[in-house]
Amino acid sequence: MTDEATNDTPSNANDGCVGPTAESAGKESACDGCPNQGACSTGAFNSPEATQKEQLERASMERAFENVSHVVLVLSGKGGVGKSTLAAQLSHSLASRGYAVGLLDVDLCGPSAPRMAGVAHGQIHKSGSGAWTPVYAKPNLAVMSISFLLPDTDAAVVWRGPRKNALIQQFLTETDWEGDTGGLDYLIIDTPPGTSDEHISTVQFLQKANAVSGAVVVTTPEEVSMADVRKELNFCEKTKVPVLGVVENMATHHSKVTDLTFLQPDGTDVTQDALKQIREKCPEVLGLLASSDVFPSSGAGPEGMAAQYGLPFWGKLPLDTDLLKCCEVGKCFVEEHPESLAAKVLNGFVDRLTKALPVETVDTEMSK
């Protein structure tokens, strides 16, 4: 991009885009063949009306985030890799350390943050100032999601881009994150898969207030996932979103031996007999963890992909049954199972996050 490019540059713009608000928008040689050339060349984006609207939006966004220290996007180009799990458990874990945390769910068609935060049946309301008050899972953990606005949890959201964009803008500008904590140390944003309208709108709105602190990118180790995640990394590079780290999720499956089911080749369940023999002949095995690869790793895997892009690799989060159970009931995994391997990995992620994006003070009393 040229030096004239702005944060409002469309994600599908040509390389060298000068930005839709530049005087030469739609007229530069770099504009040739761009799908936005016709709209930019009309001057509609740099008219007095458009400029005033832009200034008002920027002022509104800056006010909305004046009491938010850091905004972290949880991204992945692939669906089903555990973005919501990571976003929710990062939020829980940060809150357990006393940080003031917000969890914003912009996955409008598949919102899962409320359940994973333990507030699936919460309701939001508007305060006297007209702002939305989020639902609080803890005194220092606030949650906002379209799920709170739906008539029931099974209602489908069948919206086109403009309506989605408008709601995201409302979430970002009209949610009162101040609460009893006086604002947020961290706002974690759970996003849908891909590089769709929700991503573009969220990033562009946040950049109006220079509020994007960084992103955590989640993947599983097989090439089917990483191929899409590389697109997400390129999206971050193009939109100038700093990537704090890459996480390999569901790298392996860990389970206590006592939680395993033992089957004959024909499918007959022989769990009780197998456990009985283990207790009698080698009881020490019962204290071990059984581990297996869930997905075949491709090449150097996510760690190699991170190295290819010059990004920090945060580590491998195993698939843990207890972690899934905590997400189902909205519990903090690192508090419920502090000695598990997955909890230690998650705590390591939080350590990396707080080191990369420190805050000045932490109220440990708020986590109790």
mmCIF file of C-alpha atoms in Angstrom:
data_model
loop_
_atom_site.group_PDB
_atom_site.id
_atom_site.type_symbol
_atom_site.label_atom_id
_atom_site.label_comp_id
_atom_site.label_asym_id
_atom_site.label_seq_id
_atom_site.Cartn_x
_atom_site.Cartn_y
_atom_site.Cartn_z
ATOM 1 C CA MET A 1 0.000 0.000 0.000
ATOM 2 C CA THR A 2 1.126 3.547 -0.564
ATOM 3 C CA ASP A 3 1.674 6.050 2.217
ATOM 4 C CA GLU A 4 -1.688 7.591 1.381
ATOM 5 C CA ALA A 5 -3.605 4.402 2.146
ATOM 6 C CA THR A 6 -6.028 4.558 5.041
ATOM 7 C CA ASN A 7 -7.562 2.073 7.420
ATOM 8 C CA ASP A 8 -10.734 2.310 5.336
ATOM 9 C CA THR A 9 -9.036 0.671 2.375
ATOM 10 C CA PRO A 10 -11.328 -2.172 1.232
ATOM 11 C CA SER A 11 -9.929 -5.624 1.921
ATOM 12 C CA ASN A 12 -10.446 -6.571 -1.749
ATOM 13 C CA ALA A 13 -8.595 -3.507 -3.052
ATOM 14 C CA ASN A 14 -5.600 -3.754 -5.358
ATOM 15 C CA ASP A 15 -2.075 -3.471 -4.017
ATOM 16 C CA GLY A 16 -1.062 0.163 -3.988
ATOM 17 C CA CYS A 17 -4.563 1.377 -3.097
ATOM 18 C CA VAL A 18 -4.547 5.043 -2.101
ATOM 19 C CA GLY A 19 -7.729 4.653 -0.068
ATOM 20 C CA PRO A 20 -11.321 5.586 -0.944
ATOM 21 C CA THR A 21 -11.089 9.009 0.712
ATOM 22 C CA ALA A 22 -8.018 10.179 -1.228
ATOM 23 C CA GLU A 23 -8.557 12.871 -3.854
ATOM 24 C CA SER A 24 -7.128 10.557 -6.510
ATOM 25 C CA ALA A 25 -9.286 7.584 -5.450
ATOM 26 C CA GLY A 26 -10.417 5.565 -8.459
ATOM 27 C CA LYS A 27 -8.089 7.492 -10.787
ATOM 28 C CA GLU A 28 -4.638 6.102 -9.998
ATOM 29 C CA SER A 29 -3.045 3.401 -12.154
ATOM 30 C CA ALA A 30 -3.250 1.067 -9.143
ATOM 31 C CA CYS A 31 -7.054 1.416 -9.315
ATOM 32 C CA ASP A 32 -7.324 -0.243 -12.723
ATOM 33 C CA GLY A 33 -9.364 -3.419 -12.474
ATOM 34 C CA CYS A 34 -10.247 -2.893 -8.808
ATOM 35 C CA PRO A 35 -13.880 -3.850 -8.040
ATOM 36 C CA ASN A 36 -14.225 -0.608 -6.052
ATOM 37 C CA GLN A 37 -12.925 1.707 -8.767
ATOM 38 C CA GLY A 38 -16.354 2.899 -9.926
ATOM 39 C CA ALA A 39 -17.529 3.835 -6.446
ATOM 40 C CA CYS A 40 -14.246 5.511 -5.492
ATOM 41 C CA SER A 41 -14.006 7.563 -8.698
ATOM 42 C CA THR A 42 -17.338 9.290 -7.984
ATOM 43 C CA GLY A 43 -15.757 11.127 -5.047
ATOM 44 C CA ALA A 44 -18.593 10.010 -2.794
ATOM 45 C CA PHE A 45 -16.156 8.905 -0.095
ATOM 46 C CA ASN A 46 -14.397 12.267 0.175
ATOM 47 C CA SER A 47 -17.412 14.554 -0.159
ATOM 48 C CA PRO A 48 -18.089 16.999 2.714
ATOM 49 C CA GLU A 49 -20.983 14.812 3.868
ATOM 50 C CA ALA A 50 -18.868 11.657 3.810
ATOM 51 C CA THR A 51 -16.027 13.419 5.625
ATOM 52 C CA GLN A 52 -18.384 14.658 8.348
ATOM 53 C CA LYS A 53 -19.877 11.190 8.751
ATOM 54 C CA GLU A 54 -16.397 9.707 9.021
ATOM 55 C CA GLN A 55 -15.422 12.222 11.701
ATOM 56 C CA LEU A 56 -18.555 11.491 13.724
ATOM 57 C CA GLU A 57 -17.984 7.736 13.512
ATOM 58 C CA ARG A 58 -14.368 8.158 14.564
ATOM 59 C CA ALA A 59 -15.332 10.331 17.551
ATOM 60 C CA SER A 60 -18.014 7.854 18.580
ATOM 61 C CA MET A 61 -15.581 4.933 18.400
ATOM 62 C CA GLU A 62 -12.924 6.807 20.360
ATOM 63 C CA ARG A 63 -15.420 7.567 23.143
ATOM 64 C CA ALA A 64 -16.507 3.940 23.251
ATOM 65 C CA PHE A 65 -12.963 2.683 23.813
ATOM 66 C CA GLU A 66 -11.508 5.394 26.015
ATOM 67 C CA ASN A 67 -11.833 3.068 29.044
ATOM 68 C CA VAL A 68 -10.662 -0.118 27.288
ATOM 69 C CA SER A 69 -6.928 -0.795 27.557
ATOM 70 C CA HIS A 70 -6.519 -3.597 25.014
ATOM 71 C CA VAL A 71 -8.689 -5.155 22.302
ATOM 72 C CA VAL A 72 -7.738 -8.672 21.186
ATOM 73 C CA LEU A 73 -9.334 -10.448 18.215
ATOM 74 C CA VAL A 74 -9.496 -14.249 18.172
ATOM 75 C CA LEU A 75 -9.331 -15.231 14.506
ATOM 76 C CA SER A 76 -9.068 -18.195 12.168
ATOM 77 C CA GLY A 77 -9.805 -18.674 8.512
ATOM 78 C CA LYS A 78 -11.303 -22.086 9.316
ATOM 79 C CA GLY A 79 -14.459 -22.974 11.200
ATOM 80 C CA GLY A 80 -14.544 -25.556 13.963
ATOM 81 C CA VAL A 81 -10.965 -25.064 15.150
ATOM 82 C CA GLY A 82 -11.908 -23.771 18.602
ATOM 83 C CA LYS A 83 -11.915 -19.975 18.343
ATOM 84 C CA SER A 84 -14.861 -19.647 20.721
ATOM 85 C CA THR A 85 -13.324 -22.114 23.167
ATOM 86 C CA LEU A 86 -10.082 -20.161 23.238
ATOM 87 C CA ALA A 87 -11.813 -16.759 23.398
ATOM 88 C CA ALA A 88 -14.031 -17.861 26.289
ATOM 89 C CA GLN A 89 -11.269 -19.554 28.272
ATOM 90 C CA LEU A 90 -8.844 -16.671 27.751
ATOM 91 C CA SER A 91 -11.578 -14.408 29.122
ATOM 92 C CA HIS A 92 -12.272 -16.694 32.086
ATOM 93 C CA SER A 93 -8.564 -17.073 32.855
ATOM 94 C CA LEU A 94 -7.834 -13.358 32.655
ATOM 95 C CA ALA A 95 -10.804 -12.633 34.921
ATOM 96 C CA SER A 96 -9.603 -15.269 37.397
ATOM 97 C CA ARG A 97 -6.358 -13.267 37.701
ATOM 98 C CA GLY A 98 -8.266 -10.116 38.586
ATOM 99 C CA TYR A 99 -8.295 -8.352 35.230
ATOM 100 C CA ALA A 100 -11.436 -6.555 34.063
ATOM 101 C CA VAL A 101 -12.478 -8.449 30.950
ATOM 102 C CA GLY A 102 -15.095 -8.119 28.237
ATOM 103 C CA LEU A 103 -16.055 -10.905 25.832
ATOM 104 C CA LEU A 104 -17.697 -9.647 22.641
ATOM 105 C CA ASP A 105 -19.230 -12.221 20.302
ATOM 106 C CA VAL A 106 -19.393 -10.987 16.688
ATOM 107 C CA ASP A 107 -20.123 -14.440 15.281
ATOM 108 C CA LEU A 108 -23.647 -13.280 14.501
ATOM 109 C CA CYS A 109 -24.873 -16.488 12.873
ATOM 110 C CA GLY A 110 -23.370 -18.871 15.408
ATOM 111 C CA PRO A 111 -23.027 -17.121 18.775
ATOM 112 C CA SER A 112 -21.619 -19.422 21.460
ATOM 113 C CA ALA A 113 -19.868 -17.037 23.864
ATOM 114 C CA PRO A 114 -22.858 -16.717 26.240
ATOM 115 C CA ARG A 115 -23.005 -20.458 26.904
ATOM 116 C CA MET A 116 -19.234 -20.750 27.267
ATOM 117 C CA ALA A 117 -19.244 -17.823 29.700
ATOM 118 C CA GLY A 118 -22.081 -19.330 31.748
ATOM 119 C CA VAL A 119 -24.695 -16.691 30.882
ATOM 120 C CA ALA A 120 -26.665 -18.455 28.141
ATOM 121 C CA HIS A 121 -29.983 -17.132 29.446
ATOM 122 C CA GLY A 122 -28.816 -13.614 30.239
ATOM 123 C CA GLN A 123 -30.631 -10.491 29.113
ATOM 124 C CA ILE A 124 -29.266 -7.102 28.205
ATOM 125 C CA HIS A 125 -30.990 -3.791 28.644
ATOM 126 C CA LYS A 126 -30.347 -0.182 27.795
ATOM 127 C CA SER A 127 -29.203 2.199 30.485
ATOM 128 C CA GLY A 128 -30.516 5.701 31.006
ATOM 129 C CA SER A 129 -27.828 7.019 28.657
ATOM 130 C CA GLY A 130 -29.073 4.701 25.895
ATOM 131 C CA ALA A 131 -26.060 2.384 26.059
ATOM 132 C CA TRP A 132 -26.376 -1.394 26.234
ATOM 133 C CA THR A 133 -25.417 -2.933 29.553
ATOM 134 C CA PRO A 134 -23.638 -6.275 28.972
ATOM 135 C CA VAL A 135 -24.388 -9.446 30.915
ATOM 136 C CA TYR A 136 -21.946 -10.157 33.729
ATOM 137 C CA ALA A 137 -20.680 -13.706 34.265
ATOM 138 C CA LYS A 138 -18.563 -12.362 37.151
ATOM 139 C CA PRO A 139 -18.168 -8.854 38.550
ATOM 140 C CA ASN A 140 -15.135 -8.466 36.268
ATOM 141 C CA LEU A 141 -16.281 -10.512 33.250
ATOM 142 C CA ALA A 142 -18.829 -8.859 30.948
ATOM 143 C CA VAL A 143 -20.351 -10.540 27.885
ATOM 144 C CA MET A 144 -22.123 -9.095 24.840
ATOM 145 C CA SER A 145 -23.659 -11.189 22.056
ATOM 146 C CA ILE A 146 -26.488 -11.166 19.544
ATOM 147 C CA SER A 147 -27.714 -14.245 21.411
ATOM 148 C CA PHE A 148 -29.083 -11.933 24.119
ATOM 149 C CA LEU A 149 -31.237 -10.165 21.522
ATOM 150 C CA LEU A 150 -32.842 -13.240 19.955
ATOM 151 C CA PRO A 151 -36.327 -14.458 20.933
ATOM 152 C CA ASP A 152 -34.905 -17.907 21.686
ATOM 153 C CA THR A 153 -31.524 -19.620 21.538
ATOM 154 C CA ASP A 154 -32.459 -21.639 18.433
ATOM 155 C CA ALA A 155 -33.526 -18.636 16.342
ATOM 156 C CA ALA A 156 -31.610 -18.310 13.069
ATOM 157 C CA VAL A 157 -29.997 -15.017 12.060
ATOM 158 C CA VAL A 158 -30.629 -14.619 8.328
ATOM 159 C CA TRP A 159 -29.112 -11.223 7.627
ATOM 160 C CA ARG A 160 -27.221 -9.667 4.754
ATOM 161 C CA GLY A 161 -23.978 -7.723 5.145
ATOM 162 C CA PRO A 162 -25.289 -4.183 5.790
ATOM 163 C CA ARG A 163 -27.479 -5.273 8.695
ATOM 164 C CA LYS A 164 -24.641 -7.306 10.204
ATOM 165 C CA ASN A 165 -22.286 -4.364 9.873
ATOM 166 C CA ALA A 166 -24.772 -2.044 11.544
ATOM 167 C CA LEU A 167 -25.156 -4.363 14.549
ATOM 168 C CA ILE A 168 -21.402 -4.769 14.924
ATOM 169 C CA GLN A 169 -21.051 -0.993 14.927
ATOM 170 C CA GLN A 170 -23.737 -0.800 17.620
ATOM 171 C CA PHE A 171 -21.955 -3.423 19.722
ATOM 172 C CA LEU A 172 -18.700 -1.502 19.446
ATOM 173 C CA THR A 173 -20.057 1.992 20.057
ATOM 174 C CA GLU A 174 -23.119 1.478 22.266
ATOM 175 C CA THR A 175 -21.991 -1.109 24.821
ATOM 176 C CA ASP A 176 -21.203 0.297 28.263
ATOM 177 C CA TRP A 177 -18.119 -1.659 29.315
ATOM 178 C CA GLU A 178 -17.399 0.621 32.266
ATOM 179 C CA GLY A 179 -19.504 -1.214 34.868
ATOM 180 C CA ASP A 180 -18.179 -1.458 38.409
ATOM 181 C CA THR A 181 -14.614 -1.911 37.156
ATOM 182 C CA GLY A 182 -14.360 1.537 35.560
ATOM 183 C CA GLY A 183 -13.625 0.008 32.161
ATOM 184 C CA LEU A 184 -11.809 -3.010 30.765
ATOM 185 C CA ASP A 185 -8.242 -4.204 30.845
ATOM 186 C CA TYR A 186 -8.951 -6.604 27.975
ATOM 187 C CA LEU A 187 -11.773 -6.890 25.457
ATOM 188 C CA ILE A 188 -11.636 -10.304 23.773
ATOM 189 C CA ILE A 189 -13.556 -10.466 20.482
ATOM 190 C CA ASP A 190 -14.741 -13.867 19.261
ATOM 191 C CA THR A 191 -15.092 -13.812 15.462
ATOM 192 C CA PRO A 192 -16.694 -16.097 12.866
ATOM 193 C CA PRO A 193 -14.512 -18.130 10.484
ATOM 194 C CA GLY A 194 -13.143 -16.673 7.283
ATOM 195 C CA THR A 195 -12.413 -13.109 6.225
ATOM 196 C CA SER A 196 -16.010 -12.017 5.812
ATOM 197 C CA ASP A 197 -18.023 -8.847 6.367
ATOM 198 C CA GLU A 198 -17.885 -9.304 10.135
ATOM 199 C CA HIS A 199 -14.070 -9.307 10.138
ATOM 200 C CA ILE A 200 -13.704 -6.381 7.772
ATOM 201 C CA SER A 201 -16.279 -4.277 9.612
ATOM 202 C CA THR A 202 -14.922 -5.083 13.064
ATOM 203 C CA VAL A 203 -11.341 -4.259 12.109
ATOM 204 C CA GLN A 204 -12.232 -1.074 10.220
ATOM 205 C CA PHE A 205 -14.480 0.219 13.007
ATOM 206 C CA LEU A 206 -11.835 -0.489 15.653
ATOM 207 C CA GLN A 207 -9.095 1.114 13.597
ATOM 208 C CA LYS A 208 -11.039 4.372 13.545
ATOM 209 C CA ALA A 209 -10.151 4.603 17.243
ATOM 210 C CA ASN A 210 -6.719 2.952 16.866
ATOM 211 C CA ALA A 211 -8.136 0.304 19.191
ATOM 212 C CA VAL A 212 -6.803 -2.942 17.692
ATOM 213 C CA SER A 213 -4.131 -4.240 20.044
ATOM 214 C CA GLY A 214 -3.615 -7.523 18.231
ATOM 215 C CA ALA A 215 -4.987 -10.902 17.238
ATOM 216 C CA VAL A 216 -4.584 -14.499 18.336
ATOM 217 C CA VAL A 217 -4.905 -16.870 15.379
ATOM 218 C CA VAL A 218 -6.178 -20.403 16.001
ATOM 219 C CA THR A 219 -5.663 -23.475 13.818
ATOM 220 C CA THR A 220 -5.627 -27.242 13.928
ATOM 221 C CA PRO A 221 -2.546 -29.024 12.526
ATOM 222 C CA GLU A 222 -3.858 -30.469 9.246
ATOM 223 C CA GLU A 223 -3.375 -28.728 5.894
ATOM 224 C CA VAL A 224 -7.137 -28.386 5.304
ATOM 225 C CA SER A 225 -7.203 -25.985 8.245
ATOM 226 C CA MET A 226 -3.854 -24.285 7.744
ATOM 227 C CA ALA A 227 -4.601 -23.450 4.106
ATOM 228 C CA ASP A 228 -7.472 -21.247 5.280
ATOM 229 C CA VAL A 229 -5.557 -19.900 8.262
ATOM 230 C CA ARG A 230 -2.802 -18.650 5.958
ATOM 231 C CA LYS A 231 -5.483 -16.557 4.253
ATOM 232 C CA GLU A 232 -6.354 -15.136 7.678
ATOM 233 C CA LEU A 233 -2.712 -14.289 8.320
ATOM 234 C CA ASN A 234 -2.576 -12.503 4.974
ATOM 235 C CA PHE A 235 -5.771 -10.660 5.946
ATOM 236 C CA CYS A 236 -4.092 -9.495 9.152
ATOM 237 C CA GLU A 237 -1.046 -8.359 7.214
ATOM 238 C CA LYS A 238 -3.146 -6.452 4.698
ATOM 239 C CA THR A 239 -5.323 -4.778 7.342
ATOM 240 C CA LYS A 240 -2.319 -4.096 9.597
ATOM 241 C CA VAL A 241 -3.628 -6.139 12.524
ATOM 242 C CA PRO A 242 -0.661 -7.290 14.670
ATOM 243 C CA VAL A 243 -0.678 -11.050 15.273
ATOM 244 C CA LEU A 244 0.251 -11.707 18.891
ATOM 245 C CA GLY A 245 0.571 -15.440 18.398
ATOM 246 C CA VAL A 246 -0.526 -18.603 16.636
ATOM 247 C CA VAL A 247 -2.213 -21.352 18.661
ATOM 248 C CA GLU A 248 -2.412 -24.991 17.617
ATOM 249 C CA ASN A 249 -5.659 -26.300 19.065
ATOM 250 C CA MET A 250 -6.733 -29.928 19.441
ATOM 251 C CA ALA A 251 -3.154 -30.980 18.722
ATOM 252 C CA THR A 252 -3.612 -34.204 20.682
ATOM 253 C CA HIS A 253 -6.333 -35.814 22.762
ATOM 254 C CA HIS A 254 -5.525 -36.356 26.416
ATOM 255 C CA SER A 255 -7.681 -38.459 28.716
ATOM 256 C CA LYS A 256 -7.312 -40.248 32.010
ATOM 257 C CA VAL A 257 -7.108 -44.001 31.561
ATOM 258 C CA THR A 258 -10.090 -44.332 33.902
ATOM 259 C CA ASP A 259 -12.152 -42.174 31.519
ATOM 260 C CA LEU A 260 -11.453 -44.354 28.474
ATOM 261 C CA THR A 261 -13.915 -46.751 26.899
ATOM 262 C CA PHE A 262 -12.455 -50.124 25.871
ATOM 263 C CA LEU A 263 -14.008 -51.985 22.935
ATOM 264 C CA GLN A 264 -13.590 -55.332 21.230
ATOM 265 C CA PRO A 265 -12.915 -55.181 17.453
ATOM 266 C CA ASP A 266 -16.598 -55.904 16.889
ATOM 267 C CA GLY A 267 -17.613 -52.912 19.024
ATOM 268 C CA THR A 268 -18.507 -54.802 22.203
ATOM 269 C CA ASP A 269 -17.907 -52.654 25.300
ATOM 270 C CA VAL A 270 -15.454 -54.382 27.658
ATOM 271 C CA THR A 271 -14.515 -51.325 29.704
ATOM 272 C CA GLN A 272 -15.309 -52.767 33.116
ATOM 273 C CA ASP A 273 -13.382 -55.985 32.478
ATOM 274 C CA ALA A 274 -10.398 -54.088 31.080
ATOM 275 C CA LEU A 275 -10.241 -51.695 34.020
ATOM 276 C CA LYS A 276 -10.577 -54.608 36.439
ATOM 277 C CA GLN A 277 -7.586 -56.363 34.890
ATOM 278 C CA ILE A 278 -5.561 -53.133 34.954
ATOM 279 C CA ARG A 279 -6.344 -52.607 38.648
ATOM 280 C CA GLU A 280 -5.293 -56.168 39.445
ATOM 281 C CA LYS A 281 -2.159 -56.473 37.293
ATOM 282 C CA CYS A 282 -0.743 -52.965 36.812
ATOM 283 C CA PRO A 283 -2.657 -50.393 38.917
ATOM 284 C CA GLU A 284 -0.005 -47.742 38.266
ATOM 285 C CA VAL A 285 -1.397 -47.406 34.723
ATOM 286 C CA LEU A 286 -4.612 -45.924 36.135
ATOM 287 C CA GLY A 287 -2.740 -42.774 37.070
ATOM 288 C CA LEU A 288 -1.491 -42.158 33.534
ATOM 289 C CA LEU A 289 -2.888 -40.015 30.749
ATOM 290 C CA ALA A 290 -3.654 -41.628 27.402
ATOM 291 C CA SER A 291 -2.749 -39.464 24.418
ATOM 292 C CA SER A 292 -3.464 -39.723 20.701
ATOM 293 C CA ASP A 293 -3.229 -37.441 17.679
ATOM 294 C CA VAL A 294 -6.636 -36.153 16.587
ATOM 295 C CA PHE A 295 -5.565 -34.674 13.257
ATOM 296 C CA PRO A 296 -2.652 -35.640 11.004
ATOM 297 C CA SER A 297 -0.066 -32.862 11.110
ATOM 298 C CA SER A 298 0.906 -31.422 7.743
ATOM 299 C CA GLY A 299 4.582 -30.697 7.130
ATOM 300 C CA ALA A 300 6.047 -28.572 9.885
ATOM 301 C CA GLY A 301 2.525 -27.932 11.180
ATOM 302 C CA PRO A 302 1.273 -24.689 12.741
ATOM 303 C CA GLU A 303 4.646 -24.048 14.382
ATOM 304 C CA GLY A 304 6.324 -24.110 10.975
ATOM 305 C CA MET A 305 3.579 -21.899 9.534
ATOM 306 C CA ALA A 306 4.129 -19.347 12.290
ATOM 307 C CA ALA A 307 7.866 -19.378 11.612
ATOM 308 C CA GLN A 308 7.194 -18.899 7.890
ATOM 309 C CA TYR A 309 5.285 -15.690 8.677
ATOM 310 C CA GLY A 310 7.733 -14.583 11.371
ATOM 311 C CA LEU A 311 5.099 -14.853 14.103
ATOM 312 C CA PRO A 312 5.246 -16.141 17.699
ATOM 313 C CA PHE A 313 4.016 -19.704 18.145
ATOM 314 C CA TRP A 314 2.197 -19.847 21.474
ATOM 315 C CA GLY A 315 1.977 -23.604 21.726
ATOM 316 C CA LYS A 316 -0.274 -26.644 21.460
ATOM 317 C CA LEU A 317 -3.552 -26.859 23.359
ATOM 318 C CA PRO A 318 -4.618 -30.500 23.752
ATOM 319 C CA LEU A 319 -8.168 -31.703 23.313
ATOM 320 C CA ASP A 320 -9.272 -32.323 26.884
ATOM 321 C CA THR A 321 -12.681 -33.707 27.816
ATOM 322 C CA ASP A 322 -12.773 -31.638 30.997
ATOM 323 C CA LEU A 323 -12.064 -28.488 28.982
ATOM 324 C CA LEU A 324 -15.032 -29.248 26.736
ATOM 325 C CA LYS A 325 -17.221 -29.859 29.780
ATOM 326 C CA CYS A 326 -16.213 -26.508 31.276
ATOM 327 C CA CYS A 327 -17.148 -24.761 28.027
ATOM 328 C CA GLU A 328 -20.529 -26.471 28.025
ATOM 329 C CA VAL A 329 -21.380 -25.193 31.505
ATOM 330 C CA GLY A 330 -19.521 -21.877 31.334
ATOM 331 C CA LYS A 331 -16.815 -22.605 33.912
ATOM 332 C CA CYS A 332 -13.225 -21.386 34.109
ATOM 333 C CA PHE A 333 -11.120 -24.408 33.167
ATOM 334 C CA VAL A 334 -7.889 -23.284 34.822
ATOM 335 C CA GLU A 335 -9.757 -22.877 38.120
ATOM 336 C CA GLU A 336 -11.679 -26.153 37.865
ATOM 337 C CA HIS A 337 -8.704 -28.287 36.738
ATOM 338 C CA PRO A 338 -5.553 -26.357 37.656
ATOM 339 C CA GLU A 339 -3.227 -29.376 37.532
ATOM 340 C CA SER A 340 -4.212 -30.578 34.069
ATOM 341 C CA LEU A 341 -1.807 -30.245 31.164
ATOM 342 C CA ALA A 342 -4.329 -28.199 29.164
ATOM 343 C CA ALA A 343 -4.715 -25.748 32.072
ATOM 344 C CA LYS A 344 -0.964 -25.233 32.192
ATOM 345 C CA VAL A 345 -0.941 -24.563 28.445
ATOM 346 C CA LEU A 346 -3.832 -22.098 28.757
ATOM 347 C CA ASN A 347 -2.085 -20.306 31.601
ATOM 348 C CA GLY A 348 0.948 -20.068 29.352
ATOM 349 C CA PHE A 349 -1.186 -18.364 26.700
ATOM 350 C CA VAL A 350 -2.452 -15.863 29.272
ATOM 351 C CA ASP A 351 1.112 -15.199 30.410
ATOM 352 C CA ARG A 352 2.105 -14.412 26.823
ATOM 353 C CA LEU A 353 -0.923 -12.177 26.323
ATOM 354 C CA THR A 354 -0.403 -10.139 29.479
ATOM 355 C CA LYS A 355 3.310 -9.807 28.749
ATOM 356 C CA ALA A 356 2.652 -8.578 25.208
ATOM 357 C CA LEU A 357 -0.167 -6.254 26.347
ATOM 358 C CA PRO A 358 0.457 -5.278 29.975
ATOM 359 C CA VAL A 359 -1.868 -3.208 32.130
ATOM 360 C CA GLU A 360 -0.795 -1.077 35.056
ATOM 361 C CA THR A 361 -2.913 -2.412 37.922
ATOM 362 C CA VAL A 362 -4.901 -5.556 38.632
ATOM 363 C CA ASP A 363 -7.724 -5.807 41.185
ATOM 364 C CA THR A 364 -7.345 -9.328 42.546
ATOM 365 C CA GLU A 365 -10.419 -8.866 44.741
ATOM 366 C CA MET A 366 -12.650 -8.672 41.652
ATOM 367 C CA SER A 367 -11.883 -12.267 40.698
ATOM 368 C CA LYS A 368 -13.260 -13.650 43.971
#
